[in-house]
mmCIF file of C-alpha atoms and ligand atoms in Angstrom:
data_model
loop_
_atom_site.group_PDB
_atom_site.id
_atom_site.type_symbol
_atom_site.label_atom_id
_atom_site.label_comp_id
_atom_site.label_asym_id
_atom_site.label_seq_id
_atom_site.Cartn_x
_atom_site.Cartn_y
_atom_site.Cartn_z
ATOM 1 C CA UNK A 1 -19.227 -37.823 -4.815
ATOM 2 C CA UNK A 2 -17.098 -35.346 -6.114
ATOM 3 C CA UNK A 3 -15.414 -33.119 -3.262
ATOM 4 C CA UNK A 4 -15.228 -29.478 -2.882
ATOM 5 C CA UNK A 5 -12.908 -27.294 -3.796
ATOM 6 C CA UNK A 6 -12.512 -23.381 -3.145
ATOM 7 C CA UNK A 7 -10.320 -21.014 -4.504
ATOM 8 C CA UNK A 8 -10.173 -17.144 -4.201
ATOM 9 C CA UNK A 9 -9.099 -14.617 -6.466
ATOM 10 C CA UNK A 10 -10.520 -17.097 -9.785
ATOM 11 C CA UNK A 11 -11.656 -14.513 -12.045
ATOM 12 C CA UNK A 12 -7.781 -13.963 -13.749
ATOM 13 C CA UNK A 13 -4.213 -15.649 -14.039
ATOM 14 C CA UNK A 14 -2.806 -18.628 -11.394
ATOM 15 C CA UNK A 15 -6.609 -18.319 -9.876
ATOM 16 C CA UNK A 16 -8.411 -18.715 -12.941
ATOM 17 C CA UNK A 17 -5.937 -21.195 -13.908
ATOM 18 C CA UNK A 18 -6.327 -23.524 -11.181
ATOM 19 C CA UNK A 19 -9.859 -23.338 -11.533
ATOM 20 C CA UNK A 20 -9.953 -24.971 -15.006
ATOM 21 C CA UNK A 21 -7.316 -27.574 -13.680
ATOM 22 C CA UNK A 22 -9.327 -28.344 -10.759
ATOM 23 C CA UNK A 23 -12.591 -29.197 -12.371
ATOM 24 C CA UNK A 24 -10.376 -31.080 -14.783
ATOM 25 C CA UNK A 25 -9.201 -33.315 -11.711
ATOM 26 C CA UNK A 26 -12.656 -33.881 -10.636
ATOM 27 C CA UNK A 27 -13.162 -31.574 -7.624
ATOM 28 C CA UNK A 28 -16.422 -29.402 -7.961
ATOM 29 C CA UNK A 29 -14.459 -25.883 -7.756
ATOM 30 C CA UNK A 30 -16.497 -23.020 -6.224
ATOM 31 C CA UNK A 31 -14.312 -20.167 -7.745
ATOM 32 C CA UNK A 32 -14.655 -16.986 -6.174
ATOM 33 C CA UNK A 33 -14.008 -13.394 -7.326
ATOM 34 C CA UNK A 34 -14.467 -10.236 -5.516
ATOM 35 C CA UNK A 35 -16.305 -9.055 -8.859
ATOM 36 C CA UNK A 36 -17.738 -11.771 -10.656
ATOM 37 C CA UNK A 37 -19.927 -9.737 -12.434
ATOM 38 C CA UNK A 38 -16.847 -8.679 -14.361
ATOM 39 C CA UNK A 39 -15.188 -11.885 -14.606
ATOM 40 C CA UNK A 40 -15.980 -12.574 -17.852
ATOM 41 C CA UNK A 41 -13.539 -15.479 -18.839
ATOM 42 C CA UNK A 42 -14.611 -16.945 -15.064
ATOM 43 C CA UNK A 43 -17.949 -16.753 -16.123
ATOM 44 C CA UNK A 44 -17.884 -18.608 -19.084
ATOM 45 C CA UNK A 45 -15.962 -21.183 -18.020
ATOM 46 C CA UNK A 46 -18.017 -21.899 -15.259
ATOM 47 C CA UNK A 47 -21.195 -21.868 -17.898
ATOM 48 C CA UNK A 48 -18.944 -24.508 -19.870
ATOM 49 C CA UNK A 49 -18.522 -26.805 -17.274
ATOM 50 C CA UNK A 50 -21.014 -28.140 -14.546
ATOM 51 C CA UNK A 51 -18.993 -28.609 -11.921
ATOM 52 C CA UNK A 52 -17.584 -25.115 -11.344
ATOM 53 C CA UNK A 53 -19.547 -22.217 -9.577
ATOM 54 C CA UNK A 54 -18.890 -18.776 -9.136
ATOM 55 C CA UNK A 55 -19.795 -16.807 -5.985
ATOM 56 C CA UNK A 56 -18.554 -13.693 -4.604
ATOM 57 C CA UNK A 57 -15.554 -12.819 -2.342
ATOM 58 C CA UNK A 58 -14.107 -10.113 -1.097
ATOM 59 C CA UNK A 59 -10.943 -11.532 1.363
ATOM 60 C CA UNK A 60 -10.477 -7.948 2.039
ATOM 61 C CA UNK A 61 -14.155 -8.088 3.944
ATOM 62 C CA UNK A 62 -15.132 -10.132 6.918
ATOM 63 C CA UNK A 63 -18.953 -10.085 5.724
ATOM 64 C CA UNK A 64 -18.189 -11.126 2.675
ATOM 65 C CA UNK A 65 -15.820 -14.145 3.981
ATOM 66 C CA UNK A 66 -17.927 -14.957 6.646
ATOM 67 C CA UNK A 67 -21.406 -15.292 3.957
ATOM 68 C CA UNK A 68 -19.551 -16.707 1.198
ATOM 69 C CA UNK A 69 -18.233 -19.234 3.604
ATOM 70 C CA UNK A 70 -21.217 -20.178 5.523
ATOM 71 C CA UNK A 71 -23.319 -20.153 1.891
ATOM 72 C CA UNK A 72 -20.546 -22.670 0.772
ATOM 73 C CA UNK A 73 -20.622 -24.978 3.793
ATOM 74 C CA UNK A 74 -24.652 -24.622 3.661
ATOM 75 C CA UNK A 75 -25.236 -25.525 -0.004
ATOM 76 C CA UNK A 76 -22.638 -28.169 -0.982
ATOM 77 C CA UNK A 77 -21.721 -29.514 2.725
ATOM 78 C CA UNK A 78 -18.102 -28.720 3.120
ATOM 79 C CA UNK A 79 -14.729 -27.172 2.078
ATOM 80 C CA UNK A 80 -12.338 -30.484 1.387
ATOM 81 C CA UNK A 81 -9.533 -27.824 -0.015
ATOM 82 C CA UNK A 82 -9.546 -23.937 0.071
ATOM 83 C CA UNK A 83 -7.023 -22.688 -2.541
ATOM 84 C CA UNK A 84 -5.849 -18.699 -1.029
ATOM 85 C CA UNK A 85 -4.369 -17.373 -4.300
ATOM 86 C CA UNK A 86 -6.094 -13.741 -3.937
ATOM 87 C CA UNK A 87 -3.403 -11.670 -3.988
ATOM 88 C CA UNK A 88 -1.481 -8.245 -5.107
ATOM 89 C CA UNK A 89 1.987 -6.854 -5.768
ATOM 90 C CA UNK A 90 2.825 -3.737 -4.699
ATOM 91 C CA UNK A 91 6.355 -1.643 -5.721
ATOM 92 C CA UNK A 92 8.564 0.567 -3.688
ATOM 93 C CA UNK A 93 10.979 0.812 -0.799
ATOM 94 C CA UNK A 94 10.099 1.565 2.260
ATOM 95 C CA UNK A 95 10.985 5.811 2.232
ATOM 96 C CA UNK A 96 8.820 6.173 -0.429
ATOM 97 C CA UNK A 97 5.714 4.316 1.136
ATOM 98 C CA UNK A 98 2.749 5.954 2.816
ATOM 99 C CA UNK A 99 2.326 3.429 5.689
ATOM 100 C CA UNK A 100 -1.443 2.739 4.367
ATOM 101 C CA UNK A 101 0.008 0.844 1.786
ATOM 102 C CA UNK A 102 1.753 -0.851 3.814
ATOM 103 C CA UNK A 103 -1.092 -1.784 5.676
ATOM 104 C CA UNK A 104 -3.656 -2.576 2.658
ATOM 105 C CA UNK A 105 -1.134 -4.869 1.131
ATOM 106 C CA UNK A 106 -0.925 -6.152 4.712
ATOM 107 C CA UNK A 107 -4.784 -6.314 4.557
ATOM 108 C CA UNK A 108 -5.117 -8.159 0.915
ATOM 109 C CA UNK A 109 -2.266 -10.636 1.278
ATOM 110 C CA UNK A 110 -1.960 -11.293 4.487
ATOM 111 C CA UNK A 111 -5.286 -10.791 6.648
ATOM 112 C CA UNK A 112 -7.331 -11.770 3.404
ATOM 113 C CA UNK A 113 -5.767 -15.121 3.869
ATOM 114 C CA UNK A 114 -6.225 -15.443 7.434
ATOM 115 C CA UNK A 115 -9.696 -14.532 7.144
ATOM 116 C CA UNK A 116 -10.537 -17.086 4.900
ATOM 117 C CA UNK A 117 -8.581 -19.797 6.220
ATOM 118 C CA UNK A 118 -10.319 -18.941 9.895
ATOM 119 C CA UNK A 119 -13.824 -19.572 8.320
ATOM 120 C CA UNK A 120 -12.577 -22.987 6.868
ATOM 121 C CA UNK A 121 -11.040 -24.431 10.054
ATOM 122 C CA UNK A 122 -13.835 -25.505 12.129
ATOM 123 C CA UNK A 123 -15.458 -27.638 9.665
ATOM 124 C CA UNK A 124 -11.978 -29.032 8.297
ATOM 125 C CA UNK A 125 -11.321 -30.301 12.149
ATOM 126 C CA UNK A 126 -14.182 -31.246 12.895
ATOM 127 C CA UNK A 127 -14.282 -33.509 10.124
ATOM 128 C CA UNK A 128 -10.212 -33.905 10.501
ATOM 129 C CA UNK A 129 -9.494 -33.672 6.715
ATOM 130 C CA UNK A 130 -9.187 -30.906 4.667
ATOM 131 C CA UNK A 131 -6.336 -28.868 3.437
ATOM 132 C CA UNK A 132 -5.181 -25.377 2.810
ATOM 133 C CA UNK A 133 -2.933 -24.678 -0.127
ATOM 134 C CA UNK A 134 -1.374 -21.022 0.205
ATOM 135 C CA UNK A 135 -0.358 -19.134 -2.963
ATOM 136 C CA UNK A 136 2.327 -17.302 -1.352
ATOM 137 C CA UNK A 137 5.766 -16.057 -3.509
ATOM 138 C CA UNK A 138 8.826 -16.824 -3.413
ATOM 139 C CA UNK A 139 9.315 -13.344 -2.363
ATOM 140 C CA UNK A 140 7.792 -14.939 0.886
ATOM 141 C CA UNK A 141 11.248 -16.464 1.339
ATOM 142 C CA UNK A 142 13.458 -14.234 -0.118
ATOM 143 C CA UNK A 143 12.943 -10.313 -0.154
ATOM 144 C CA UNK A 144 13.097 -8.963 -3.710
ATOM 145 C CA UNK A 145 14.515 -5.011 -3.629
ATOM 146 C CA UNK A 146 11.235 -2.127 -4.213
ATOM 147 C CA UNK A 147 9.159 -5.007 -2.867
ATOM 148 C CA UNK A 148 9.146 -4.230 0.880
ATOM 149 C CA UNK A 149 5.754 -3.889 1.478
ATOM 150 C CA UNK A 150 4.334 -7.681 -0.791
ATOM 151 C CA UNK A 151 7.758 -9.038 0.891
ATOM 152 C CA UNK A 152 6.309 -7.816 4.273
ATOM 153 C CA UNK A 153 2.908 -10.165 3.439
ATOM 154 C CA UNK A 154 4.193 -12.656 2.007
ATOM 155 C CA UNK A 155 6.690 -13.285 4.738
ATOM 156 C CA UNK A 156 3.728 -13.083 7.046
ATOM 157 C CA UNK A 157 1.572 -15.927 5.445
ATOM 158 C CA UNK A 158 4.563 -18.254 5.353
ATOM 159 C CA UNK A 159 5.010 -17.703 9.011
ATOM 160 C CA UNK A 160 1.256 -17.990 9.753
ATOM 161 C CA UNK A 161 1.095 -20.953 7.367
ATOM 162 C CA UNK A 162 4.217 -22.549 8.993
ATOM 163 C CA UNK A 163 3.060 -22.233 12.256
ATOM 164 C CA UNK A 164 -0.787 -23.930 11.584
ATOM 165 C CA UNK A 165 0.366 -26.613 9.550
ATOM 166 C CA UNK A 166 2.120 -28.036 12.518
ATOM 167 C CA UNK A 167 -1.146 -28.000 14.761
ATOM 168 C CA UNK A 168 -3.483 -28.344 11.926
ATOM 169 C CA UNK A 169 -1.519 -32.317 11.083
ATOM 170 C CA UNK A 170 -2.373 -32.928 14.449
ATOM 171 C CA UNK A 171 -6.283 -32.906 13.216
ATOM 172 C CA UNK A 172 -5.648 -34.258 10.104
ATOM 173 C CA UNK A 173 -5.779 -30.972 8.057
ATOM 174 C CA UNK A 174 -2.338 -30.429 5.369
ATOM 175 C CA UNK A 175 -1.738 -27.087 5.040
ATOM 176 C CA UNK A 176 0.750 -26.323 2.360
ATOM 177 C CA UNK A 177 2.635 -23.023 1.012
ATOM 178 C CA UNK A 178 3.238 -22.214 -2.991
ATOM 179 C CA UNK A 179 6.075 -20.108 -3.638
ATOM 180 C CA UNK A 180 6.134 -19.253 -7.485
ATOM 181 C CA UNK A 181 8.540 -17.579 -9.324
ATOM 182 C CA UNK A 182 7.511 -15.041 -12.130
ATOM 183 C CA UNK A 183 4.098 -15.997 -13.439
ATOM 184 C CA UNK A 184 2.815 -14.583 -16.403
ATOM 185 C CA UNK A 185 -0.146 -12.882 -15.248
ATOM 186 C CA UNK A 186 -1.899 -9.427 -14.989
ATOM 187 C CA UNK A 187 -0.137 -9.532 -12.202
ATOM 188 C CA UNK A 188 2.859 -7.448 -13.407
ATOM 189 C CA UNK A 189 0.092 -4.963 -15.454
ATOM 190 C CA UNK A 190 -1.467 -4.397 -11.874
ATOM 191 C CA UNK A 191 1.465 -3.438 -9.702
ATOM 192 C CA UNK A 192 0.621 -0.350 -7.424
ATOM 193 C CA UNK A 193 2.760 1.864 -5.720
ATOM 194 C CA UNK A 194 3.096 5.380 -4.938
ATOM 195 C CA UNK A 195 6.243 5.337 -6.986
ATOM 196 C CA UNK A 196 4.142 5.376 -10.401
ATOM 197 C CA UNK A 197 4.474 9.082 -10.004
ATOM 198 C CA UNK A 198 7.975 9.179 -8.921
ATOM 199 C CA UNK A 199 10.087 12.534 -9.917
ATOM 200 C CA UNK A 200 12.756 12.848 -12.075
ATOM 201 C CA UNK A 201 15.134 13.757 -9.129
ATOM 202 C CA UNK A 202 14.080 11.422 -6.947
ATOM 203 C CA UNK A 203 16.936 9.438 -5.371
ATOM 204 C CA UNK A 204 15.702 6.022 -6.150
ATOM 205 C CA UNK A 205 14.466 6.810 -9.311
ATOM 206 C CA UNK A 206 17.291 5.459 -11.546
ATOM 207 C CA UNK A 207 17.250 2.076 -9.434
ATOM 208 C CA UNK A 208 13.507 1.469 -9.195
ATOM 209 C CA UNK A 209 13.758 1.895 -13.329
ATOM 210 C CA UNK A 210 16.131 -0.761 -13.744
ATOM 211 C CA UNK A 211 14.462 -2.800 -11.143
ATOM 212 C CA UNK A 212 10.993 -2.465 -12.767
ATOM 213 C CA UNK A 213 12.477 -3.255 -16.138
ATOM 214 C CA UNK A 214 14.506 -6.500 -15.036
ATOM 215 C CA UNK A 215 10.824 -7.435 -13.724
ATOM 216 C CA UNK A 216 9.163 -6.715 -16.408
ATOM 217 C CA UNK A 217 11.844 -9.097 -18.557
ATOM 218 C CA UNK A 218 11.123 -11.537 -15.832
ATOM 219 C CA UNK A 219 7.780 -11.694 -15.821
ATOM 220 C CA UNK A 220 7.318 -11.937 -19.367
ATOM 221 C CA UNK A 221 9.644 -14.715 -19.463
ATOM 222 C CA UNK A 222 8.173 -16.578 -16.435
ATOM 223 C CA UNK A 223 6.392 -19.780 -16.704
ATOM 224 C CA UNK A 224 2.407 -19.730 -17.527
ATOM 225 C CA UNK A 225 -0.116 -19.776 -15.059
ATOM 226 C CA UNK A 226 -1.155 -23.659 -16.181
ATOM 227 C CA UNK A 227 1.785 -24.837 -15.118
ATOM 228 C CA UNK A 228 1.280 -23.264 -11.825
ATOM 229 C CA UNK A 229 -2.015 -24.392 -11.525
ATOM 230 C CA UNK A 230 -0.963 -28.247 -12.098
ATOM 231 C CA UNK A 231 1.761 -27.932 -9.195
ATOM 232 C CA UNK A 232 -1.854 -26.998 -7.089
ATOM 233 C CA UNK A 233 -3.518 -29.943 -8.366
ATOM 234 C CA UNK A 234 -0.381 -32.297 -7.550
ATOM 235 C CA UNK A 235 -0.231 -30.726 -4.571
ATOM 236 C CA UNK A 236 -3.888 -31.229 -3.888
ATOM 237 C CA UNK A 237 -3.740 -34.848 -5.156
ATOM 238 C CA UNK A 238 -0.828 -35.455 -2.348
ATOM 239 C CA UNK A 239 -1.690 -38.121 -0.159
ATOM 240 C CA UNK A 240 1.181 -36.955 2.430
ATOM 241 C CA UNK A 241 1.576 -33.059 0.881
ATOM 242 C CA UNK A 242 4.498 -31.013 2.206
ATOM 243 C CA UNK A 243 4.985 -27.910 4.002
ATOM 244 C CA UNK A 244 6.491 -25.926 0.945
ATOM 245 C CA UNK A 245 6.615 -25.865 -2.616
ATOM 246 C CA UNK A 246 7.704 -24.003 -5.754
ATOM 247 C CA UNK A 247 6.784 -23.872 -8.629
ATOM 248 C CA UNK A 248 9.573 -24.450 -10.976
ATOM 249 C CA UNK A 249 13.070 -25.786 -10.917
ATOM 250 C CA UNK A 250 14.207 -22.074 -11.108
ATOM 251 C CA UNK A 251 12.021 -21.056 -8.057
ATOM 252 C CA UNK A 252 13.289 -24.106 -6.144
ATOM 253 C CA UNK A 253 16.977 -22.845 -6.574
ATOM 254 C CA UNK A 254 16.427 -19.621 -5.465
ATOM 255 C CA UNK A 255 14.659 -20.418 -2.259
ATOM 256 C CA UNK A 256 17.368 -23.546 -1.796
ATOM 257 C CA UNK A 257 19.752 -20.379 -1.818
ATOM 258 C CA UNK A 258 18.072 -18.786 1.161
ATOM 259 C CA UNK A 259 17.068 -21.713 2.944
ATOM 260 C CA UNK A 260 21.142 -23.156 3.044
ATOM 261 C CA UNK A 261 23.236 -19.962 4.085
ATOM 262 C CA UNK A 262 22.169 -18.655 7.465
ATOM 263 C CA UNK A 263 24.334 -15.455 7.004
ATOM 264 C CA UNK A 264 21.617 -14.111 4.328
ATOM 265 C CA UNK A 265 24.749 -12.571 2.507
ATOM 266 C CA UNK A 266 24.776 -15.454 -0.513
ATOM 267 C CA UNK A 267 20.730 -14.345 -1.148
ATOM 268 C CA UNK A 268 21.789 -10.643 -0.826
ATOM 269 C CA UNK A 269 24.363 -11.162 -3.013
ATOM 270 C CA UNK A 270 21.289 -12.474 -5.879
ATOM 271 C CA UNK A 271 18.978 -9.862 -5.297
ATOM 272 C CA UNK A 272 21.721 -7.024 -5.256
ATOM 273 C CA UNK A 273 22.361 -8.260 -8.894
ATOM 274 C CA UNK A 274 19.057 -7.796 -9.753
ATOM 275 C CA UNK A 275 19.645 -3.660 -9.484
ATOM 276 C CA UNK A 276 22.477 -3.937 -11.975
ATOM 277 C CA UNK A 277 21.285 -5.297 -14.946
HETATM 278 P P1 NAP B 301 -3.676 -11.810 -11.021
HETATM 279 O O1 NAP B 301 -4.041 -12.380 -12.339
HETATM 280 O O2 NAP B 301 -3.624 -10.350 -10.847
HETATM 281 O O3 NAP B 301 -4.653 -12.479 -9.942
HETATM 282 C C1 NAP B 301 -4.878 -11.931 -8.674
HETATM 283 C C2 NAP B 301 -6.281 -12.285 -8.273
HETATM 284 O O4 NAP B 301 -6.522 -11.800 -6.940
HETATM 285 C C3 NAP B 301 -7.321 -11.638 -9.179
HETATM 286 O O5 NAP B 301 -8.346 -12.572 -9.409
HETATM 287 C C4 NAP B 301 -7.833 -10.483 -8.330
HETATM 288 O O6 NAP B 301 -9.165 -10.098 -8.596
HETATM 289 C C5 NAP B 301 -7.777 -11.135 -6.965
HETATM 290 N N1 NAP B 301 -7.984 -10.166 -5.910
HETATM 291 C C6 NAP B 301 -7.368 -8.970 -5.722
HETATM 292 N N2 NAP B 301 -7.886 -8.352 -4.639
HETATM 293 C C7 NAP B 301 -8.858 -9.170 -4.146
HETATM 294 C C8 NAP B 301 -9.751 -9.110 -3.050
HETATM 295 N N3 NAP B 301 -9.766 -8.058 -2.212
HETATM 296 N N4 NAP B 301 -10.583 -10.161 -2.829
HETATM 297 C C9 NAP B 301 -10.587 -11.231 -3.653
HETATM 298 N N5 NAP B 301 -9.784 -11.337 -4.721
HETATM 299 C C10 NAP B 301 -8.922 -10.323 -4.953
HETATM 300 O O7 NAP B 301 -2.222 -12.327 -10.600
HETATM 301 P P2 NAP B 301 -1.677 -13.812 -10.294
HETATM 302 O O8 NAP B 301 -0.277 -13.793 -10.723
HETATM 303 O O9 NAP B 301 -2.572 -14.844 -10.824
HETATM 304 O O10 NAP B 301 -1.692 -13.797 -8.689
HETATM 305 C C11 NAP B 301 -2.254 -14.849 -7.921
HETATM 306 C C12 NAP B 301 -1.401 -15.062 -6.687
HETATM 307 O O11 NAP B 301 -0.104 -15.477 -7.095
HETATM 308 C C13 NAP B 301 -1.201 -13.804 -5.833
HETATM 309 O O12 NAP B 301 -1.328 -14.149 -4.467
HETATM 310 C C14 NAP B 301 0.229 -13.398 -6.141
HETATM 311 O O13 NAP B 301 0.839 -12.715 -5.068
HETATM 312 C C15 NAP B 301 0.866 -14.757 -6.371
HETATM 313 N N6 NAP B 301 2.107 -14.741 -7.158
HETATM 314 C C16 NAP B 301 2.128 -14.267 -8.435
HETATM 315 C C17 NAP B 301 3.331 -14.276 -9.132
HETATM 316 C C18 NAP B 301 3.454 -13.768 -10.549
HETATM 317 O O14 NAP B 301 4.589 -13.595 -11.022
HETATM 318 N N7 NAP B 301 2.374 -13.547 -11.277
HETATM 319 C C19 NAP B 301 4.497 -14.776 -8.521
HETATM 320 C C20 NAP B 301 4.432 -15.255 -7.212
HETATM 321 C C21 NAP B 301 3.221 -15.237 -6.540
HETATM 322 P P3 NAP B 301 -9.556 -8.790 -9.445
HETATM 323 O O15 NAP B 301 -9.607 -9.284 -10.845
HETATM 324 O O16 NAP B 301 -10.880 -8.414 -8.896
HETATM 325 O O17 NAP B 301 -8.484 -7.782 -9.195
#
């Protein structure tokens, strides 16, 4: 019997991605979208292929965790692997944020994830197998400039994820992190911010531009989101997964840069650079 998969935000890029990779793999993917009445491309792939169902998620709701869960756990039995990929980006340093978008970035990135995750856990240790593969970033590990607020979340999954893998192994649950580099993605196309209206004289200005256009370059030269979704299915295929991953060699390097100087000042020294191209 084929085991379950669930993954949130399916109906575009990574998510949508790793949908089509799953089923591949032979998991029966529920794929969830917080609109799936206009997922189109989700939609027709799941009428292509039998083993992939769409159902609606909000991870921005409790109801609509808490019903989409329970409907999930009702109808096909369990969760063997929840996939968190919902997620945003959101541009701007922190003078020019209101604090509520602090807060709903907080809410989608963060709290969507832990909302989710909460609803899996009983039935993962109860049966004591499961696992929980986190989309995070690798701005999760190192702080991009004009990112303070996705930094902020994705900084706070890691931690959360960090923390509950160690209790989870202890129930036989693997609970893994993702930390991709540029993806290409709506992801760029959908970056909010207060700063989309930013004056002429504004202080920043001439620094968020150059930021925003190294990102742009970035992004479009990033690696595609079916690579990204086959690291998930290795990951998911892991007999003995690890804590964190990346998804390139790239990504790896950058993170390896954080994770070996405990002064910060060799990462600061990379993402400084970023402002003066
Ligand atoms: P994407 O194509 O924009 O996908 C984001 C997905 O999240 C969409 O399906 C979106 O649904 C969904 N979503 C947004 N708000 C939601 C909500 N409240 N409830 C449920 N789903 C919601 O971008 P992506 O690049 O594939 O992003 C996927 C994940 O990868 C995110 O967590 C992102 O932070 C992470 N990531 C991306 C990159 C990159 O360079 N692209 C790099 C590192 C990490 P709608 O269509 O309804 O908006």
């Amino acid at each position: 019997m084929s085991k379950i998969a669930m993954i949130t935000g399916a109906s575009s890029g990574i998510g949508l991605a790793t949908t089509s990779a799953l089923a591949a793999a032979g998991w029966e993917v529920v794929a969830t979208a917080r609109q799936p009445e206009t997922a189109d491309t989700l939609r027709a792939l799941a009428a292509a292929l039998p083993t992939v169902q769409v159902r609606a998620l909000d991870v921005t709701s409790d109801a609509s965790v808490a019903s989409c869960v329970s409907s999930v756990i009702d109808d096909l039995g369990a969760v063997d692997l929840l996939v968190n990929n919902a997620g945003a980006g959101h541009r701007g340093t922190l003078e020019q944020l209101d604090v509520r978008e602090l807060a709903q970035t907080m809410d989608l990135n963060y709290l969507g994830v832990a909302r989710v995750t909460k609803a899996v856990l009983p039935g993962m240790r109860v049966a004591r197998a499961g696992r929980i593969i986190t989309v995070t970033s690798l701005n999760g590990v190192v702080a991009l400039p004009f990112s303070d607020a996705y930094n902020a979340s994705k900084f706070a999954v890691e931690g959360l994820m960090e923390g509950l893998a160690a209790v989870m192994r202890e129930f036989g649950v693997h609970v893994s992190v993702l930390e991709p580099g540029p993806v290409r993605t709506p992801f760029f196309a959908k970056l909010g911010g207060s700063v989309d209206n930013i004056a002429a004289d504004d202080p920043y200005k001439e620094l968020i531009d150059r930021f925003t256009a190294t990102m742009a370059a970035l992004g479009s030269a990033g690696q595609s989101p079916e690579s990204v979704a086959e690291v998930i299915c290795q990951i998911a295929a892991d007999p003995s997964p690890a804590l964190r991953y990346q998804s390139s060699a790239d990504a790896a390097g950058f993170a390896a840069r954080k994770l070996v100087d405990p002064t910060g000042n060799s990462i600061l020294d990379a993402t400084g650079a970023l402002l003066q191209m």
